[in-house]
Short mmCIF file of C-alpha atoms in Angstrom, two decimals:
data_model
loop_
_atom_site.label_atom_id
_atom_site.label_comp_id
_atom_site.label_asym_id
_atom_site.label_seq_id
_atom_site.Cartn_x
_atom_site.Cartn_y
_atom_site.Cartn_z
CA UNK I 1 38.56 -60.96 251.43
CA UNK I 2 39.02 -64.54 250.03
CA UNK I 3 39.41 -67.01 253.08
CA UNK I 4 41.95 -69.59 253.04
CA UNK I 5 40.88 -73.18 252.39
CA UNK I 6 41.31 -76.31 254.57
CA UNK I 7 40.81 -79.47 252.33
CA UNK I 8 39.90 -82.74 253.46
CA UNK I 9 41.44 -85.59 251.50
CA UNK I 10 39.67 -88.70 251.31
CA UNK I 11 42.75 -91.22 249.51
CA UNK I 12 40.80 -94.29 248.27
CA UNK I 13 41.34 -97.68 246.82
CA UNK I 14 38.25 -100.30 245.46
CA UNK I 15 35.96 -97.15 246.51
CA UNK I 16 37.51 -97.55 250.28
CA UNK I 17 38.71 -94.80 251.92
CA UNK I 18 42.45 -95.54 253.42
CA UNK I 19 45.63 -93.29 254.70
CA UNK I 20 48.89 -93.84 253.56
CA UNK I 21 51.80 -93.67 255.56
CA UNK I 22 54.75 -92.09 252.85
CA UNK I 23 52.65 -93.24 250.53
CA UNK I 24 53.11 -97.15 251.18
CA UNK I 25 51.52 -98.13 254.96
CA UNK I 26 47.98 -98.42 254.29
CA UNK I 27 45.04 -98.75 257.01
CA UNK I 28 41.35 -99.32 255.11
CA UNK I 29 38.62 -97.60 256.99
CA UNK I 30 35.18 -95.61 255.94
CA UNK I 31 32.91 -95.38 253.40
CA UNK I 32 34.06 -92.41 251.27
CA UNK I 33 30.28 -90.89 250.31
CA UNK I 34 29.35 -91.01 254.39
CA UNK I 35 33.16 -89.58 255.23
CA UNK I 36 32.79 -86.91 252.44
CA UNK I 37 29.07 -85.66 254.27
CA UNK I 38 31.04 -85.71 257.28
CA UNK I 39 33.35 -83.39 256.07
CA UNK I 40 30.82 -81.21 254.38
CA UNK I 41 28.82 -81.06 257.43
CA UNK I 42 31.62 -79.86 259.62
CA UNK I 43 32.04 -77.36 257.55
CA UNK I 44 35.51 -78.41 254.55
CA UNK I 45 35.90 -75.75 251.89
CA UNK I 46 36.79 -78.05 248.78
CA UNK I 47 37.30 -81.89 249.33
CA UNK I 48 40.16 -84.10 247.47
CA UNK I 49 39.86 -87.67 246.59
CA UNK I 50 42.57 -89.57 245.37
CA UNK I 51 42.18 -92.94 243.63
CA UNK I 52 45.78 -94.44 245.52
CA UNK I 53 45.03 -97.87 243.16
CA UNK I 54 44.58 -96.13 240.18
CA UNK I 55 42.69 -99.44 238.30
CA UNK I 56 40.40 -99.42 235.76
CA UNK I 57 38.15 -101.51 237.89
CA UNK I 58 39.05 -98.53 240.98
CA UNK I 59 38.01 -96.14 238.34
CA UNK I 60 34.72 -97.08 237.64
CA UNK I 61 33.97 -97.08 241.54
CA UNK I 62 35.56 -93.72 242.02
CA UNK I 63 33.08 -92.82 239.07
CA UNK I 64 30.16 -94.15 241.16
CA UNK I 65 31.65 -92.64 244.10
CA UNK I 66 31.99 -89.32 242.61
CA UNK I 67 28.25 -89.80 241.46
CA UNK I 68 26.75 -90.06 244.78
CA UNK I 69 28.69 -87.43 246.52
CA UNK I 70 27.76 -84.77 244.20
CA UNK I 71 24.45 -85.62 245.09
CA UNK I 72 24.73 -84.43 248.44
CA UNK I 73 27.98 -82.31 249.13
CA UNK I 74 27.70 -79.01 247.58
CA UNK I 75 31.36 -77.38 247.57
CA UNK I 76 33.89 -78.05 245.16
CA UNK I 77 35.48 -81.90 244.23
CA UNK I 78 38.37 -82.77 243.00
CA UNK I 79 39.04 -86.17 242.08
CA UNK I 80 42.65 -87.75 240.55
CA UNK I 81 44.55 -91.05 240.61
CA UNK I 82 45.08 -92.41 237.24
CA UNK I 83 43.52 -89.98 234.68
CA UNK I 84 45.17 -90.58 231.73
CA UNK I 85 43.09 -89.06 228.89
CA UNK I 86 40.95 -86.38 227.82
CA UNK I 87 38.32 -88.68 228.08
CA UNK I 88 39.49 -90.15 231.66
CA UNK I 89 38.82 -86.47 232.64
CA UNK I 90 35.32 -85.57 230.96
CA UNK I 91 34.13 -89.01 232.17
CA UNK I 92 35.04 -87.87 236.09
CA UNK I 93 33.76 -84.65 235.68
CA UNK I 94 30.64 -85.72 233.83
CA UNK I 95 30.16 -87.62 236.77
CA UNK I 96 30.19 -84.96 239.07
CA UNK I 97 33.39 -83.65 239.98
CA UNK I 98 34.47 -79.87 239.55
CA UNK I 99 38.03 -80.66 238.98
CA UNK I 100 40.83 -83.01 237.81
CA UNK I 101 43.64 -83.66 239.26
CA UNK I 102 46.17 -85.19 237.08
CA UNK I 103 50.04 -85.84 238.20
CA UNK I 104 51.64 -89.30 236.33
CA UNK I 105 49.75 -88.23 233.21
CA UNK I 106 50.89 -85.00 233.57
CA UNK I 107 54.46 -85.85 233.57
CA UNK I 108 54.49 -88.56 230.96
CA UNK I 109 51.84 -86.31 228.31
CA UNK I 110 52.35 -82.26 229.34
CA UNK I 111 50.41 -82.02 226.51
CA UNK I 112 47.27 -83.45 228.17
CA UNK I 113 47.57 -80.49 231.00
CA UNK I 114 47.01 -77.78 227.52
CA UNK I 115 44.14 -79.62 225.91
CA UNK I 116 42.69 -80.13 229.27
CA UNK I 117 42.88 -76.64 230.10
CA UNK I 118 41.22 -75.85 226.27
CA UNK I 119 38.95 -78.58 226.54
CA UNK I 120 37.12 -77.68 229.90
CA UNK I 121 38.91 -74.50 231.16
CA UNK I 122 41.67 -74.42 233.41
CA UNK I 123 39.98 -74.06 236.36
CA UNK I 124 39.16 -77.64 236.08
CA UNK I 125 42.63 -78.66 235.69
CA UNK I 126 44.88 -79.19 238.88
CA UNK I 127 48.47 -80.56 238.64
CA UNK I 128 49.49 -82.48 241.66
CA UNK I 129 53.10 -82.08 242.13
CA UNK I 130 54.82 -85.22 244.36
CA UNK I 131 58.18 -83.13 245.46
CA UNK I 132 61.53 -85.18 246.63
CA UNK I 133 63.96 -83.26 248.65
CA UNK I 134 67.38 -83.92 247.09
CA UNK I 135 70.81 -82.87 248.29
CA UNK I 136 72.50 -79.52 247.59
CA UNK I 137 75.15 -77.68 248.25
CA UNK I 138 73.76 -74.51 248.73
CA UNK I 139 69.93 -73.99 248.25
CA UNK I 140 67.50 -76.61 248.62
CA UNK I 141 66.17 -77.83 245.60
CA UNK I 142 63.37 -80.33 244.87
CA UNK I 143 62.61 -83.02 242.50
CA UNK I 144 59.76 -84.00 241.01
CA UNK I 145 58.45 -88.00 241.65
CA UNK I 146 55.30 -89.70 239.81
CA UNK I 147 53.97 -93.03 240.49
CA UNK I 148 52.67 -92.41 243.94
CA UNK I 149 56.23 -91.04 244.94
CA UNK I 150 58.03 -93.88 243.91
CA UNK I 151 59.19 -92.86 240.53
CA UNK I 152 62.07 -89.68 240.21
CA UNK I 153 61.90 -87.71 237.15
CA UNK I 154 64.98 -85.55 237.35
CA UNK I 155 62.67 -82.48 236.63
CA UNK I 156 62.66 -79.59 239.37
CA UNK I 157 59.89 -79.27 240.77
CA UNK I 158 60.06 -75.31 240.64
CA UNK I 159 60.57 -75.47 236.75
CA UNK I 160 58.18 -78.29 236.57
CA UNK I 161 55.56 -75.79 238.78
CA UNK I 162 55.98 -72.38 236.27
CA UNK I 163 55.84 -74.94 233.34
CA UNK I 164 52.43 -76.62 234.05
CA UNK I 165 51.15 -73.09 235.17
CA UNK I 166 51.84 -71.90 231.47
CA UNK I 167 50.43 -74.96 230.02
CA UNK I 168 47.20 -74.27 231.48
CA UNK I 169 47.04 -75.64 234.91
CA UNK I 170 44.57 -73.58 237.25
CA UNK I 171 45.63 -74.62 240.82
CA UNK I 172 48.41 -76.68 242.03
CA UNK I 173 48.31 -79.66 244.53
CA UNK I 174 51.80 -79.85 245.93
CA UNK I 175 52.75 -82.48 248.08
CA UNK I 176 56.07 -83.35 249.52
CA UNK I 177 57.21 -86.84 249.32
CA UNK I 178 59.32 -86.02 252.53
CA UNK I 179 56.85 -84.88 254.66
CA UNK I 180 53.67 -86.92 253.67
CA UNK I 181 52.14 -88.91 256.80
CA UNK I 182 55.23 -87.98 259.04
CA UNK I 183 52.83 -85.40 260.95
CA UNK I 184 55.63 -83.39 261.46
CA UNK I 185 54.76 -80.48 259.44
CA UNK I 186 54.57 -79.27 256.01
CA UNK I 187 57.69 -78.61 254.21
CA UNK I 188 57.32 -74.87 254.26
CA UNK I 189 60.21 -74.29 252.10
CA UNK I 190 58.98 -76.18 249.34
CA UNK I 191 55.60 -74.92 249.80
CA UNK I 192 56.72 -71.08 249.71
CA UNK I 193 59.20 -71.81 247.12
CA UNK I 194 56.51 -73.04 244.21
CA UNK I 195 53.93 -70.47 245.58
CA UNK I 196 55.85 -67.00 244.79
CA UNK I 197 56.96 -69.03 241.77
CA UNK I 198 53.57 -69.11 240.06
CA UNK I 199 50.55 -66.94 239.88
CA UNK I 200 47.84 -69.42 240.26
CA UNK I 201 46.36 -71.01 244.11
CA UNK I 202 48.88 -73.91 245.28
CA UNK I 203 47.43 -76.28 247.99
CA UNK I 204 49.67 -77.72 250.56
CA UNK I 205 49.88 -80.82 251.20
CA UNK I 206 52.35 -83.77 253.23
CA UNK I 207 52.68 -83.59 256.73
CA UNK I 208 49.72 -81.87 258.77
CA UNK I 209 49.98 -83.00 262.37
CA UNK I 210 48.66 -80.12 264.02
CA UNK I 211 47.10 -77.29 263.79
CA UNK I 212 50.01 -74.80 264.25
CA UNK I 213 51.22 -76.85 260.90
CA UNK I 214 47.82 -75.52 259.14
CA UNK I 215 48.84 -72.26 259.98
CA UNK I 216 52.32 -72.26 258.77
CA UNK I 217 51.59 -73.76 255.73
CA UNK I 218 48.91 -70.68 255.36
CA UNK I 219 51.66 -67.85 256.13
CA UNK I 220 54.92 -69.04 256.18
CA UNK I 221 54.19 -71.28 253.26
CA UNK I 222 52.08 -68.55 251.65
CA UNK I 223 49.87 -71.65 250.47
CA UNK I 224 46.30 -70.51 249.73
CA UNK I 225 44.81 -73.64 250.86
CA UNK I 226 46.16 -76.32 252.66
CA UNK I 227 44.97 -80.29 252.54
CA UNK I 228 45.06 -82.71 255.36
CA UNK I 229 44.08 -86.28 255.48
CA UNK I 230 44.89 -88.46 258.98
CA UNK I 231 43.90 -85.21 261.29
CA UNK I 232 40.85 -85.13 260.12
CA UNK I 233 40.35 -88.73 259.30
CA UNK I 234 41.15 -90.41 262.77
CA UNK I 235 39.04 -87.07 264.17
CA UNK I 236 42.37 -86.15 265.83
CA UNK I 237 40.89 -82.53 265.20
CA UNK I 238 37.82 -81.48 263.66
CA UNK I 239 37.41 -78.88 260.66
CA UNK I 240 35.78 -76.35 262.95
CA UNK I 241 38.45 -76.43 265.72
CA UNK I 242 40.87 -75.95 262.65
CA UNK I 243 39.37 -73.39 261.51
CA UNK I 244 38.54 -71.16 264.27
CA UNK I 245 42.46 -72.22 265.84
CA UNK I 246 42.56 -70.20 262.37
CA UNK I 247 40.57 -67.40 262.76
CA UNK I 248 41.99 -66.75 266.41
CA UNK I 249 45.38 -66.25 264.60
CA UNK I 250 43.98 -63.90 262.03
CA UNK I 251 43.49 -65.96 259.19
CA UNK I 252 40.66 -65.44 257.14
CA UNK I 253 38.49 -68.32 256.97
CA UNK I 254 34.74 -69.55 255.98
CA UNK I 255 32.81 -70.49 259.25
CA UNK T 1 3.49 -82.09 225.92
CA UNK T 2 4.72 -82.03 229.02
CA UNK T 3 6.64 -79.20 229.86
CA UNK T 4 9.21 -78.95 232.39
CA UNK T 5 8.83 -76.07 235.03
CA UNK T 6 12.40 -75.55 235.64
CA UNK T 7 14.95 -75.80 232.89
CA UNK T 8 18.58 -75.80 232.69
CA UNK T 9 20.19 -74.66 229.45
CA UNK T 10 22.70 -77.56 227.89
CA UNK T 11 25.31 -75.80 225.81
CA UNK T 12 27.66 -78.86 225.98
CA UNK T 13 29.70 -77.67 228.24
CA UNK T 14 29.52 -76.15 232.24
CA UNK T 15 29.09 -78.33 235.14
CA UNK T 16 24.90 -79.11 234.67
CA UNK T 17 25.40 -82.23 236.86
CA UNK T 18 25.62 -80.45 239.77
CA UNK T 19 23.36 -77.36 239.22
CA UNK T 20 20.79 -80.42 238.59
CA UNK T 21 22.10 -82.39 241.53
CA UNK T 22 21.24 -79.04 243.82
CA UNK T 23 17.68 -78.71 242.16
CA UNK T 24 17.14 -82.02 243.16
CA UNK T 25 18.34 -81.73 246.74
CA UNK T 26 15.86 -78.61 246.82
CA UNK T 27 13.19 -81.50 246.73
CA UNK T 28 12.04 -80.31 242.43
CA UNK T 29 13.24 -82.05 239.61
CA UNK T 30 14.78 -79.89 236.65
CA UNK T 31 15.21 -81.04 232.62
CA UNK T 32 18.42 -80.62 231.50
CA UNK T 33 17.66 -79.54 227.55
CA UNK T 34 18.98 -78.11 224.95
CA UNK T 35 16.06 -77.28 222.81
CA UNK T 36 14.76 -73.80 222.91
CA UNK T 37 11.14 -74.55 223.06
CA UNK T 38 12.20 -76.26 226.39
CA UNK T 39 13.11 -72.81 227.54
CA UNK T 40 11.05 -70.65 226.38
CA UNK T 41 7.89 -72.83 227.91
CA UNK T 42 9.78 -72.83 231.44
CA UNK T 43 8.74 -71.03 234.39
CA UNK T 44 12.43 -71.14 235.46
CA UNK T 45 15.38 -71.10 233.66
CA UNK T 46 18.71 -71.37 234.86
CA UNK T 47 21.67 -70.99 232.99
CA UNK T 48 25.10 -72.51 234.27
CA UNK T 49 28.41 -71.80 233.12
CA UNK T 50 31.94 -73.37 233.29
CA UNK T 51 34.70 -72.28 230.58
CA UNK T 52 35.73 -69.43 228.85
CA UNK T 53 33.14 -66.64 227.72
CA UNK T 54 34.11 -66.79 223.74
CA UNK T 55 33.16 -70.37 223.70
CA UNK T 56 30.18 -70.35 225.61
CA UNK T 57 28.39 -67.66 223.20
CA UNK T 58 29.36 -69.70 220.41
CA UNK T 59 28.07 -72.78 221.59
CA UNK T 60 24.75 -70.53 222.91
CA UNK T 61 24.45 -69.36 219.35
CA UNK T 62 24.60 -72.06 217.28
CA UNK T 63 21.54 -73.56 219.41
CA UNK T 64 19.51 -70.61 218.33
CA UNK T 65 20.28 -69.79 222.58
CA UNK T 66 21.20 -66.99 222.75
CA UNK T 67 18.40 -65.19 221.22
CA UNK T 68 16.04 -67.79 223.35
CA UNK T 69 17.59 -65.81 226.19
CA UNK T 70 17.58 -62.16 225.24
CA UNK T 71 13.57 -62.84 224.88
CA UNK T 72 13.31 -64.04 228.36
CA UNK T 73 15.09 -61.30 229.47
CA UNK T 74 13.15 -58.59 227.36
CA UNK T 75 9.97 -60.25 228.62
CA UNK T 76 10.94 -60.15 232.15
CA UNK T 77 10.94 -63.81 232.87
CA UNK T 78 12.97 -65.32 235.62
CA UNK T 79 16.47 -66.28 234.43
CA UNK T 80 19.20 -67.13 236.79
CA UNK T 81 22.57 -67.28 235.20
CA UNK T 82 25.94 -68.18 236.72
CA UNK T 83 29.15 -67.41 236.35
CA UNK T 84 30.56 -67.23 232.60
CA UNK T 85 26.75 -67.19 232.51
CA UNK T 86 26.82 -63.54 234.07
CA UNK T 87 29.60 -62.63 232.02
CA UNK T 88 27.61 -63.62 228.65
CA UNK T 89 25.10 -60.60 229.34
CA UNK T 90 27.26 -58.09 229.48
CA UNK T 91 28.38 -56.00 225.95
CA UNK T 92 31.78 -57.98 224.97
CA UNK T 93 34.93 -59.78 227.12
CA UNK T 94 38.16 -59.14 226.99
CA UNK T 95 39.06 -62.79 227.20
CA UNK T 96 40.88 -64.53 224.46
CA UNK T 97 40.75 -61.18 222.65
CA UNK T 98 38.09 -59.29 222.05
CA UNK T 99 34.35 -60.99 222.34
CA UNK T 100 31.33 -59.18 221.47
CA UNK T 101 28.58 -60.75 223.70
CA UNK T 102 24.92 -60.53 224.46
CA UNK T 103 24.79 -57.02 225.12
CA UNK T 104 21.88 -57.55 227.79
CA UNK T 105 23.45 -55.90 230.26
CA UNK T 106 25.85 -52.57 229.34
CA UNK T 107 29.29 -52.81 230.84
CA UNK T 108 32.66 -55.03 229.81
CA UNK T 109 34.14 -58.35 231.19
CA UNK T 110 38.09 -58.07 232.36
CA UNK T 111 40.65 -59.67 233.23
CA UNK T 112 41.07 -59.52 237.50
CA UNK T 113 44.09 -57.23 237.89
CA UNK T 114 47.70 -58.79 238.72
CA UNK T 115 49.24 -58.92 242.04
CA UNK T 116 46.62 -61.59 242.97
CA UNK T 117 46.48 -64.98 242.32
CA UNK T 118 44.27 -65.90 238.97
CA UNK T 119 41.84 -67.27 238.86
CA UNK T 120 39.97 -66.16 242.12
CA UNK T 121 39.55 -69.27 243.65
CA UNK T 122 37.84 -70.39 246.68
CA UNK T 123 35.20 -68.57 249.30
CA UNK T 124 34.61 -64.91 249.34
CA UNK T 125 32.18 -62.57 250.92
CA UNK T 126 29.21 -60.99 249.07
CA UNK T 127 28.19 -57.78 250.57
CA UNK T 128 24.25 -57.45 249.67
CA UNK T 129 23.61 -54.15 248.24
CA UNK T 130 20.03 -53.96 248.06
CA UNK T 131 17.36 -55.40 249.89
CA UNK T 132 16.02 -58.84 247.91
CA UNK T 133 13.89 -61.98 248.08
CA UNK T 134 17.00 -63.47 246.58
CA UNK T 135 18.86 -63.18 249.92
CA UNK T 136 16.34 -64.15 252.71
CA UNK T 137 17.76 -66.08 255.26
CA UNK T 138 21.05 -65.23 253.50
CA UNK T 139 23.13 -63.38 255.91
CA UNK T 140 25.19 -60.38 254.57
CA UNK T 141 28.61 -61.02 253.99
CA UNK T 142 28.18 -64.75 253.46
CA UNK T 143 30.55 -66.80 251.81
CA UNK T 144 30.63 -67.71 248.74
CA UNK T 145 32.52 -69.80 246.26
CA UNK T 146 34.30 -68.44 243.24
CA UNK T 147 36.38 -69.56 240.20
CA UNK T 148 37.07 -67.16 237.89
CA UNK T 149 39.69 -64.68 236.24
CA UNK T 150 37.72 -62.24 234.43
CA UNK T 151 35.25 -59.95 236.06
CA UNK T 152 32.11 -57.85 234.78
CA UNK T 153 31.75 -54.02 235.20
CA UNK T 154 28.14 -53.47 234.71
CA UNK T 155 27.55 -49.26 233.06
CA UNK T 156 24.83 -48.58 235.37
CA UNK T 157 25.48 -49.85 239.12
CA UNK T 158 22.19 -49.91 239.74
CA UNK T 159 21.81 -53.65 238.56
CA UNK T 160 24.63 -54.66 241.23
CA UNK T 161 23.06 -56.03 243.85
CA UNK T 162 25.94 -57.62 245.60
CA UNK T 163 29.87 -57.23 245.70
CA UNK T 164 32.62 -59.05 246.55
CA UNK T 165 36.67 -57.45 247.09
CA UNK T 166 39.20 -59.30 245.24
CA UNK T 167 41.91 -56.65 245.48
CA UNK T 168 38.80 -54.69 243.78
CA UNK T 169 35.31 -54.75 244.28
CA UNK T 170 33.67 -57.22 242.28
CA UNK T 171 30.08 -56.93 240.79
CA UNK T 172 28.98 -60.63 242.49
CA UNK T 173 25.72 -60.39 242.18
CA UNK T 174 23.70 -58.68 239.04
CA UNK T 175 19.67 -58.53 239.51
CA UNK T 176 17.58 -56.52 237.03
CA UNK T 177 13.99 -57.59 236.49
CA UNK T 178 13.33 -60.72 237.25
CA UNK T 179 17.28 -61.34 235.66
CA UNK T 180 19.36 -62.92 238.25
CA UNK T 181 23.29 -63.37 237.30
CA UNK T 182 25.80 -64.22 240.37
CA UNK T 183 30.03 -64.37 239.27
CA UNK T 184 29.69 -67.23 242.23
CA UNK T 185 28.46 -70.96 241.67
CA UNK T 186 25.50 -71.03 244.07
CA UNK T 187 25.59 -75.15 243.33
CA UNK T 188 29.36 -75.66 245.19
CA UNK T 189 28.41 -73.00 248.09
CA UNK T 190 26.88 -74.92 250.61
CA UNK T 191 23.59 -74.64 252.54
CA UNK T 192 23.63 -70.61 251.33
CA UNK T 193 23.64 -71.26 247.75
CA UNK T 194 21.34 -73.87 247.96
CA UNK T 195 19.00 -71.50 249.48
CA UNK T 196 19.52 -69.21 246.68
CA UNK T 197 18.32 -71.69 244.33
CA UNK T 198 15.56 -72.20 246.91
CA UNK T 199 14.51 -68.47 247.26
CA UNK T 200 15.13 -68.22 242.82
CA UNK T 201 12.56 -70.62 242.40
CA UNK T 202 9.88 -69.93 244.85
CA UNK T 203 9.32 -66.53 243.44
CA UNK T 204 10.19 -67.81 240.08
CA UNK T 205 7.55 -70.80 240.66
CA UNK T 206 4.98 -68.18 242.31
CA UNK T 207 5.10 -70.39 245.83
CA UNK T 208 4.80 -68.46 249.62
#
């Protein structure tokens, strides 16, 4: 049976590791390569790193990041923040990574999500989707932001979701703007919502606090993975204790 | 000349860096070439794979590959392909249309029924269904990780040597000869597919 994947995300500016709070409260701490062992020793399925600065000068450390991870984690990396090209992507995954995540980009060029897909597969190619609750009257409804959350598109983010799917996208990151580094839980709505909308893996992401949230996020959510950054980061919990808190609640996982 | 003990096949495309950077962390050093004399004077050859099957063949044939490969095979020379390098073997792919392929091993490439999500991403259990160098110290049932949305369905089950349930059992692993093929990228599944690799190249290499 194919477990269910607890993702590490390592958001990082100037090759720095740091945790945003709602994407604008920023602590620096750790050395991303050391971190990303860490992770891979305890035991993380897939890890995430976001370049939060998204300069060219943070893009050619990510790129040496990337480079010296690879050498010594050996599960899956994605790596996003700024890719705005074809050749933005083949450079990060020449370097090492497995996948792209692209969500600005993605937004302003949809086009980019197709030739990435054609270029070098879709399974390469995740779409990070930033999600803004916005008032309804009767169902809740989302809209998609860019810019690191601070930019509203009036696209829905459930449109936006089947749209990149069909353009090629192979996996969706989906965080919600709402939730992020509140530690009060995913938004499980939102999270459901885009995963029965689309036939390809969503990751969760915004708002793990505990591990109870983990598990929603896994069932109620339906999410087939789910990412967490400041419980893992500030060792709050560990990925083992996540995982078998997991496993002891019937969730398939890798231990 | 100096030739290069363990080869990886360049196509242009696939995810070499880190097939190379797991060779390396396995304490040998690999060439990364695309020249078929490279290969064909290897004791080791591995083949990665990353993209759809159409495109790899193409690429594999225009480098004069593909038939580099079908002799290492006929010759029974260790070969360890992976992924849309398994699916290459196999008589055609459904993918993109309709793909005649290497015809190595009998059997056609599908697409992974609906109802699931596609592609089958993330860590899955191989069930080991034959007892194999290739799996010391490789617990049955280890995990795995995948990325794909076709599957092969090898003629003669006798070459499936491992399996793996994605709403249908999966041929994961394919060994015939000294042919080694998994659906799974060993390189991005920890310690266990490291010591794939490992246990590949010590017979491959003739070590104890």
């Amino acid at each position: 049976m194919l477990t269910k994947r607890i993702i590490p995300c390592l958001d990082v500016t100037q090759g720095r590791v740091v945790k945003g709070l709602s994407f604008t409260h920023l602590s620096d701490a750790g050395d991303p390569v050391e971190l990303a062992a860490f992770y891979y020793r305890e035991g993380a399925d897939e890890l995430v790193f976001l370049d939060i600065g998204a300069t060219p000068e943070g893009r050619d450390l990510m790129t040496d990041v990337v480079k010296h991870v690879s050498e010594q984690v050996f599960i899956p990396l994605a790596v996003g923040g700024g890719l705005r090209s074809i050749s933005d992507m083949r450079h990060t995954l020449e370097a090492g990574a497995d996948k792209i995540t692209i969500n600005t980009a993605a937004v302003l060029t949809p086009e980019l999500i197709s030739q990435g897909a054609q270029k070098f597969g879709s399974q390469c190619i995740v779409v990070a989707i930033d999600a803004k609750r916005i008032n309804s009257e009767n169902k809740p409804e989302w809209e998609v932001c860019t810019h690191g959350g601070r930019k509203p598109t009036g696209i829905d983010a459930i449109e936006w979701a089947r749209r990149v799917v069909t353009l090629g996208a192979g996996e969706l990151l989906l965080t919600s703007w709402n939730a992020d580094g509140q530690r009060a839980g995913y938004d499980l709505e939102l999270t459901r919502a885009i995963s029965e909308a689309v036939s390809v893996p969503v990751i969760a992401s915004g708002g793990a606090g505990n591990l109870e949230h983990l598990y929603e996020a896994l069932t109620i959510g339906k999410a087939d993975a789910a990412l967490a950054a400041s419980i893992f980061h500030y060792r709050i919990y560990s990925i083992c204790q996540a995982k078998n808190y997991l496993a002891e609640r019937g969730i398939p996982v890798r231990r | 000349m100096n030739d290069a003990a363990i080869v990886i096949i360049d196509y242009g495309a696939g995810n070499l860096r880190s097939v190379a950077n797991a060779i390396t962390k396995l304490g040998y050093q690999a060439k990364v070439t695309s020249n078929t004399d490279d290969v064909l004077n290897a004791a080791a050859v591995i083949l990665p794979g990353v993209g759809a099957a159409g495109d790899t063949m193409d690429s594999l044939e225009k480098l004069g590959m593909s038939k580099v490969i079908r002799q290492l095979i006929y010759e029974k020379r260790p070969l360890f392909a992976v992924c849309v390098g398994l699916q290459i073997l196999f008589s055609g792919t459904e993918e993109q249309g309709w793909h005649e392929c290497m015809g190595v091993i009998p059997g056609i490439v599908r697409r992974l029924p609906s109802g699931l999500k596609i592609p089958h991403m993330g860590w899955n259990q191989v069930k080991q269904m034959v007892t194999h160098p290739l799996f010391d110290g490789i617990p049955n049932e280890t995990n795995f990780y995948f990325v794909h949305s076709y599957y092969a369905n090898p003629d003669d089950i006798s070459v499936t040597a491992g399996t793996t349930n994605y709403g249908i059992p999966i041929c994961s692993v394919v060994i015939k000869d000294n042919l080694i093929a998994t659906q799974f990228h060993p390189e991005k599944s920890g310690k266990y597919g490291l010591k794939m690799y490992s246990n590949y190249l010590k017979a491959a290499l003739g070590e104890r």
